[in-house]
mmCIF file of C-alpha atoms in Angstrom:
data_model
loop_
_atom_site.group_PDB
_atom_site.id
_atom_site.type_symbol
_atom_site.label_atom_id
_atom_site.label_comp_id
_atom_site.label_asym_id
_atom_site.label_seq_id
_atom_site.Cartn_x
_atom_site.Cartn_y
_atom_site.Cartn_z
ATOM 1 C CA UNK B 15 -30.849 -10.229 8.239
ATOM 2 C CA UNK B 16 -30.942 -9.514 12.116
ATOM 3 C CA UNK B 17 -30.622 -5.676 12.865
ATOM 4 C CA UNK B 18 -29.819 -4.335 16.529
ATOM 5 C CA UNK B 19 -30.285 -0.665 17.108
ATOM 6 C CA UNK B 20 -29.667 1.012 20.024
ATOM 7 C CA UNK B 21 -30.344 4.563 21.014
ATOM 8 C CA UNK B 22 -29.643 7.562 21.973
ATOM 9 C CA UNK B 23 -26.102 6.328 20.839
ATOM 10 C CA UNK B 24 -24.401 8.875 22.562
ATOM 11 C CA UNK B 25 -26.060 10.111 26.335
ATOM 12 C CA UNK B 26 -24.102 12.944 28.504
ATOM 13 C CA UNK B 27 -26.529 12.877 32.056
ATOM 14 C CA UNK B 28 -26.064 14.431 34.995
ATOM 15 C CA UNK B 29 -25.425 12.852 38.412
ATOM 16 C CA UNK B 30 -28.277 11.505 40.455
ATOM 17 C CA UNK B 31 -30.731 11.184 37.111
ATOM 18 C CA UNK B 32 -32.692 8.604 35.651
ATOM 19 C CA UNK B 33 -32.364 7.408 32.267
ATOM 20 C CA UNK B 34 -32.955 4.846 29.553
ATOM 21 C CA UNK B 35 -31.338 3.210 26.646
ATOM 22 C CA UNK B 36 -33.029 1.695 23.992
ATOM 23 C CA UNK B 37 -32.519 -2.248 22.027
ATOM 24 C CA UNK B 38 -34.954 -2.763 19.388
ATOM 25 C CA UNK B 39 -34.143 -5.932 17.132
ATOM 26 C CA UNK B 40 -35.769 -6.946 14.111
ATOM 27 C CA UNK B 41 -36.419 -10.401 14.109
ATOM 28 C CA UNK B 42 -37.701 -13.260 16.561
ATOM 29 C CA UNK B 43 -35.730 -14.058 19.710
ATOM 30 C CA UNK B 44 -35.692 -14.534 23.331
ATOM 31 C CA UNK B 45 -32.402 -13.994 24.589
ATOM 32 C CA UNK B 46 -30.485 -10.867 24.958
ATOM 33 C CA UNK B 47 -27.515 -9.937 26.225
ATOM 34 C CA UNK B 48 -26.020 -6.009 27.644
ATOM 35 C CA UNK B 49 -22.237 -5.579 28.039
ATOM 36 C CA UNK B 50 -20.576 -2.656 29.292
ATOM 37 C CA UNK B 51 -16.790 -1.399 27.932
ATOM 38 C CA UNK B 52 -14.909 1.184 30.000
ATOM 39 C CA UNK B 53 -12.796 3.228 27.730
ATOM 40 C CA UNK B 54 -9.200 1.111 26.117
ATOM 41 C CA UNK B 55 -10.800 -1.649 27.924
ATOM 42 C CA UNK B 56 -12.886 -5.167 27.010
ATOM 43 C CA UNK B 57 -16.180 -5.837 27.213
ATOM 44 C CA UNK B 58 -17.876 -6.709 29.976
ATOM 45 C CA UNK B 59 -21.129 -9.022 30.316
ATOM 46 C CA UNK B 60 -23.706 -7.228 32.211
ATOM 47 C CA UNK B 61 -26.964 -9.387 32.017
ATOM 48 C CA UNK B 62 -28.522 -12.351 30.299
ATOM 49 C CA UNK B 63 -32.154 -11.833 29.815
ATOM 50 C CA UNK B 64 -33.602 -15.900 28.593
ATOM 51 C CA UNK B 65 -37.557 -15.301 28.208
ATOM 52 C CA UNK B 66 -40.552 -12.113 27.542
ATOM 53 C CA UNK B 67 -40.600 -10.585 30.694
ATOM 54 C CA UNK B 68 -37.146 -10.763 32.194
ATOM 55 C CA UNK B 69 -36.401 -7.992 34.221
ATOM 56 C CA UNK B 70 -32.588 -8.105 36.180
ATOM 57 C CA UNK B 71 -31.532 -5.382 38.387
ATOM 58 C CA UNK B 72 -27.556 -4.963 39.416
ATOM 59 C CA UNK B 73 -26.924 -1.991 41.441
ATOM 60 C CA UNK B 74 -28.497 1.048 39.724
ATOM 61 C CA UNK B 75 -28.782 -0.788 36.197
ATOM 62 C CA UNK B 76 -31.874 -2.695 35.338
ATOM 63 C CA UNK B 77 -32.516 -4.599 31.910
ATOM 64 C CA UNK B 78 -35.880 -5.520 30.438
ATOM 65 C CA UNK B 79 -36.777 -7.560 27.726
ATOM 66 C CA UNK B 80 -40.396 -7.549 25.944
ATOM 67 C CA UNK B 81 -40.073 -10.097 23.252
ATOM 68 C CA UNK B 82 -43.363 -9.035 21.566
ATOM 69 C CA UNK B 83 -42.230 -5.572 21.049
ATOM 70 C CA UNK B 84 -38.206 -6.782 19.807
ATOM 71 C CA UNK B 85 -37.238 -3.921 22.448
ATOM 72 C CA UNK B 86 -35.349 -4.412 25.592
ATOM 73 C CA UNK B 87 -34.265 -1.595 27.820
ATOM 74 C CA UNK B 88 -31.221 -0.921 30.832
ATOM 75 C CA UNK B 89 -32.446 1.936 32.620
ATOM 76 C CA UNK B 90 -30.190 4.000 34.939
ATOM 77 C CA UNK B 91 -31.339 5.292 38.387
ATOM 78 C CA UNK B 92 -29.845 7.892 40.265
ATOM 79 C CA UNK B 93 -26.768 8.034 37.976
ATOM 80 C CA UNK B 94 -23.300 8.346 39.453
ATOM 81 C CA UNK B 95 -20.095 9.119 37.328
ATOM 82 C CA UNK B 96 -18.564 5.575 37.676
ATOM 83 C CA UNK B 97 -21.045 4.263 35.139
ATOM 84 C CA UNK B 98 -20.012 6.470 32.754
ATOM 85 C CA UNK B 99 -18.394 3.907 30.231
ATOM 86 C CA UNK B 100 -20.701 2.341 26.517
ATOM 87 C CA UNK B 101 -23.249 -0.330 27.236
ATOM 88 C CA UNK B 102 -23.953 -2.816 23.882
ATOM 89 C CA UNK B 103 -26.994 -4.944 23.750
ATOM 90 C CA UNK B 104 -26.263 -8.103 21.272
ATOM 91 C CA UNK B 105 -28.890 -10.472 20.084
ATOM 92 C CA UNK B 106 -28.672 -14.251 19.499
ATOM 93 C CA UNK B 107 -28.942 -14.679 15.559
ATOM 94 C CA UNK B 108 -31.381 -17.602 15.687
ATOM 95 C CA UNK B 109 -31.813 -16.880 11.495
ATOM 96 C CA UNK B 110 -28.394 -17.449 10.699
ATOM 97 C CA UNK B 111 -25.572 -19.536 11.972
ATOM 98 C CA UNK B 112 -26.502 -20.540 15.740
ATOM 99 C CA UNK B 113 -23.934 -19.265 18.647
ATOM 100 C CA UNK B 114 -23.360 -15.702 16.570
ATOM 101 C CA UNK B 115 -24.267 -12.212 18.536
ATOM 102 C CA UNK B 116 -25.462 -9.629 16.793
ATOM 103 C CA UNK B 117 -24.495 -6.370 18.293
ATOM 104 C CA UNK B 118 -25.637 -3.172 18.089
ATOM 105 C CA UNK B 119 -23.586 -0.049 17.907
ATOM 106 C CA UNK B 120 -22.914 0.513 21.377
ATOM 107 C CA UNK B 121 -24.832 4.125 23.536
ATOM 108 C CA UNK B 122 -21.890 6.054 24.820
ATOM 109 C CA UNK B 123 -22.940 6.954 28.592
ATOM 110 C CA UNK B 124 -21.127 9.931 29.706
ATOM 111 C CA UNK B 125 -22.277 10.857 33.318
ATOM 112 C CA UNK B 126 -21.302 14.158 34.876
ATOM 113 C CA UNK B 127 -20.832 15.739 38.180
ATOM 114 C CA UNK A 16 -10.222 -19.999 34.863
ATOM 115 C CA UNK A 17 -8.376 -17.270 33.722
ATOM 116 C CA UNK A 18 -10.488 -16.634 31.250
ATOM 117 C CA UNK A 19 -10.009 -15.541 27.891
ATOM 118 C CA UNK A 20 -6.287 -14.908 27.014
ATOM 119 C CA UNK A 21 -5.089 -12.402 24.057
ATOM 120 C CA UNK A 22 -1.144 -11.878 22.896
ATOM 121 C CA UNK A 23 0.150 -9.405 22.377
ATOM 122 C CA UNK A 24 -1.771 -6.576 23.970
ATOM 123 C CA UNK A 25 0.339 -4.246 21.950
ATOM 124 C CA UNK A 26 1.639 -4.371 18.268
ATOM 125 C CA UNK A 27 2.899 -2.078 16.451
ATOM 126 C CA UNK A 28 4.352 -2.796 12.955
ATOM 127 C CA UNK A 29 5.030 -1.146 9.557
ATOM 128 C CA UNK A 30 2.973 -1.504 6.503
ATOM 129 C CA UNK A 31 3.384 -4.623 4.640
ATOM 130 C CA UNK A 32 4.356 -6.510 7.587
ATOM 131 C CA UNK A 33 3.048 -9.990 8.754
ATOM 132 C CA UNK A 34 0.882 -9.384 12.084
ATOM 133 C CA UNK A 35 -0.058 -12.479 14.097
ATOM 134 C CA UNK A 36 -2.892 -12.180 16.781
ATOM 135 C CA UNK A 37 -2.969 -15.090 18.922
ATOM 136 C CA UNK A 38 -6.159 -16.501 21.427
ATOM 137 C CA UNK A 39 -6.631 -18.827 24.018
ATOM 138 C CA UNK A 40 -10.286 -19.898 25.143
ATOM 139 C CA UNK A 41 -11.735 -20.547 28.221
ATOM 140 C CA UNK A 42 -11.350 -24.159 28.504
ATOM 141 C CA UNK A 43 -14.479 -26.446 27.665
ATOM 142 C CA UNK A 44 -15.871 -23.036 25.272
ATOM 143 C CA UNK A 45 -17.520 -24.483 22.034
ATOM 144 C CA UNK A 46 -16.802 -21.358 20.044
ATOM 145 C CA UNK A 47 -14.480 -18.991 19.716
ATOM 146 C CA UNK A 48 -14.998 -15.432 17.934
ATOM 147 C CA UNK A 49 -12.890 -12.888 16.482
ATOM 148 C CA UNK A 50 -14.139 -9.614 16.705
ATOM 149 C CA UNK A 51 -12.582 -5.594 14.879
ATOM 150 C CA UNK A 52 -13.313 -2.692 16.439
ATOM 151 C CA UNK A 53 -13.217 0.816 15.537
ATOM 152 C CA UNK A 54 -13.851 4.435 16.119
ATOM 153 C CA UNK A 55 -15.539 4.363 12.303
ATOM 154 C CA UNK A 56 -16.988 0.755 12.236
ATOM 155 C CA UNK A 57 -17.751 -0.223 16.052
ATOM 156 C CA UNK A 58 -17.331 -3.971 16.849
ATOM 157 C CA UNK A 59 -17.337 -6.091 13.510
ATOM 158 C CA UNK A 60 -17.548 -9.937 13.791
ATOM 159 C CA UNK A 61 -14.484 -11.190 11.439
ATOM 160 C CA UNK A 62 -15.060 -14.788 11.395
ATOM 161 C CA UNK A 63 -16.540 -17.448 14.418
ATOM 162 C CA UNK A 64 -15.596 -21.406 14.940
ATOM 163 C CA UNK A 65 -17.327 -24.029 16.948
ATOM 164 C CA UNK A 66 -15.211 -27.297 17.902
ATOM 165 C CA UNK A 67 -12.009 -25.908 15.926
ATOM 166 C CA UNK A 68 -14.018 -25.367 12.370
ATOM 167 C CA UNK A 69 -15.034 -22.072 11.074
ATOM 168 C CA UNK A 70 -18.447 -21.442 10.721
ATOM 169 C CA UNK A 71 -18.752 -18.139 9.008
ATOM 170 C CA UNK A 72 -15.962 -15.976 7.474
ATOM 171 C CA UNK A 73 -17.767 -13.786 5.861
ATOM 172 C CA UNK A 74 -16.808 -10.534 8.491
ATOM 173 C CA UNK A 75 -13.352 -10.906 6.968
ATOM 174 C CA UNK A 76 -12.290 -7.911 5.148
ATOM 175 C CA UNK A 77 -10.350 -9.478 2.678
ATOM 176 C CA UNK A 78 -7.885 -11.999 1.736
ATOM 177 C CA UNK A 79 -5.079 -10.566 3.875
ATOM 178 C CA UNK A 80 -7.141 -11.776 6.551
ATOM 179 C CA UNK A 81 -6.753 -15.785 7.942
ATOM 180 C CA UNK A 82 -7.933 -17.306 10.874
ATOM 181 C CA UNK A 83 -6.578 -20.852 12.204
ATOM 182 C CA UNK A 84 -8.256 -22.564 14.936
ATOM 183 C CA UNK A 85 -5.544 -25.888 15.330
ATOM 184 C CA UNK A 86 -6.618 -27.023 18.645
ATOM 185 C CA UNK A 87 -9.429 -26.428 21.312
ATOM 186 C CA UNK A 88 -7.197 -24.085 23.229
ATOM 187 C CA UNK A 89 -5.435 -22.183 20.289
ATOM 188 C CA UNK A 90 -6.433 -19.810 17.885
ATOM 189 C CA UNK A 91 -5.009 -17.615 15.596
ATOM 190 C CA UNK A 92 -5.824 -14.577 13.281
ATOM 191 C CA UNK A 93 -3.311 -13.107 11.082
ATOM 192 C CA UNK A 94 -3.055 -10.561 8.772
ATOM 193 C CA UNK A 95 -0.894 -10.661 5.730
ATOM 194 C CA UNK A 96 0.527 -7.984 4.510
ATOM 195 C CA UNK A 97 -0.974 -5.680 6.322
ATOM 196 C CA UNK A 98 -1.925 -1.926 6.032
ATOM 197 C CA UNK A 99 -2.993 1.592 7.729
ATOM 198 C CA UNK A 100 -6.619 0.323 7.632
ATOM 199 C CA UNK A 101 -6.323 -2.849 9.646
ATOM 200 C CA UNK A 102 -5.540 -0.499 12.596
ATOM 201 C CA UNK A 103 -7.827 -0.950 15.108
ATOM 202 C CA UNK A 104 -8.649 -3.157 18.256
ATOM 203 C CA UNK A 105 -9.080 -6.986 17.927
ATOM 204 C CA UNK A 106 -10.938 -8.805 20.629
ATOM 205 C CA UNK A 107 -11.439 -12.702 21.085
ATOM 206 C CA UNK A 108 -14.439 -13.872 22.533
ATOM 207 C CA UNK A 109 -15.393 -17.258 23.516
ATOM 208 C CA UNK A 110 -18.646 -18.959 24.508
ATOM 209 C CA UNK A 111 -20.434 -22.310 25.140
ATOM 210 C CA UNK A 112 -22.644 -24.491 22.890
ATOM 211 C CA UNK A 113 -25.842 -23.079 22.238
ATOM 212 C CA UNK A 114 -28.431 -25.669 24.229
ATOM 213 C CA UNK A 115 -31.914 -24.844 25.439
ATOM 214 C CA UNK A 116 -31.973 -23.081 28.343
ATOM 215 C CA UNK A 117 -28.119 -22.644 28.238
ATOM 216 C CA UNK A 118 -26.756 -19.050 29.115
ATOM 217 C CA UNK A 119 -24.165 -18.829 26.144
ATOM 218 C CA UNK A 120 -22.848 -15.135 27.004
ATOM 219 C CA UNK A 121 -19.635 -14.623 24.940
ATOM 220 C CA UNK A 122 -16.658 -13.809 27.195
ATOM 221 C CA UNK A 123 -13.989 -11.233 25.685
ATOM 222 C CA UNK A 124 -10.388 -11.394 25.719
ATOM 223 C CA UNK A 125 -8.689 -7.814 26.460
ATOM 224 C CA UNK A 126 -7.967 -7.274 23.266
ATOM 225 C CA UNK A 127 -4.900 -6.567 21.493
ATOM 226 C CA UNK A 128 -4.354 -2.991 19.796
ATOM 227 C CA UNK A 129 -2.913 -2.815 16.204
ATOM 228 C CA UNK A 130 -1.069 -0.092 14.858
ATOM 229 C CA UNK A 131 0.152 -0.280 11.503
ATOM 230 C CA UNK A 132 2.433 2.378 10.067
#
């Protein structure tokens, strides 16, 4: 069974500093996804990382994947209160059914002044 | 596109009632996903389809719980009677066919929150 755990699950930072959350997954596969979800609101897709390696960078967010290690990363620079909101990573489940996410449990990013 | 549509974004109902949740896809999607979430639980998967046919049910809490996919552009997820517990948030997501090399990023509806009194 595929497992997705993210951490710290919860994160209060201050403005202006640099952090990172944590994917690990427990199985083989090379496509991961981050989505962000403002409070009473949807989720939003973020990035699409395809292959070992893939770095993408929007604005001061920046996702990693390392396919070797199951682990990707988003890492926040220079924080600023307006990404305050919870990010989910979700992982294709290549052992089961094809075209199912796996999600984790979402890291609560609360960023203040 | 419009994207992913949800109705209603609101219900509220009493216990015991008959709640419908209805979905439209983004036109040309593959597969369409229904999706709980909760304060407790987090984001559940209830049950997925790809061209109209469920593929896997087995995120549905219990036999209250149906899903109908009728048409391409139409689905719908209704829960019978229902109860306290089934309050919560219930997102539709849609995606394309999973082919190599093919971004297949689900897209989420807004979601439509359940009360149930």
């Amino acid at each position: 069974e595929l497992k997705v755990e993210q951490n710290p699950l919860f994160l209060s930072m201050q403005e202006g500093k640099n952090y990172t959350i944590y994917c690990n997954y427990s199985t083989t596969s090379d496509r991961l996804y981050w989505y962000r979800q403002d409070p009473g609101k949807s989720l939003e897709s973020l990035f699409v990382l395809l292959s070992n390696g893939a770095v993408k960078q929007e604005g001061r967010l920046m996702a990693s994947l390392d396919t070797k290690a199951r682990l990707s990363t988003l890492h926040i620079t220079a924080a600023v209160h307006d990404l305050s909101a919870t990010y989910f990573c979700a992982v294709d489940n290549y052992g089961g059914s094809q075209g199912n996410l796996i999600f984790g449990k979402g890291t609560k990013l609360s960023v203040k002044p | 596109d419009a994207g992913v549509i949800q109705s209603p974004r609101h219900e509220v109902t009493e216990m015991g009632q008959e709640v419908t949740l209805r979905c439209k896809p983004i036109s040309g999607h593959d597969y369409l996903f229904w999706y709980r979430q909760t304060m407790m639980r987090g984001l559940e998967l209830l049950i997925y389809f790809n061209n109209n046919v469920p593929i896997d049910d087995s995120g549905m809490p219990e036999d209250r719980f149906s899903a109908k996919m009728p048409n391409a552009s139409f689905s719908t997820l209704k829960i019978q009677p229902s109860e306290p517990r089934d309050s919560a948030v219930y997102f539709c997501a849609s995606s394309l066919a999973p082919v190599y090399d093919t971004i297949y990023e689900q897209y989420f509806g807004p979601g439509t929150r359940l009360t149930v009194t």
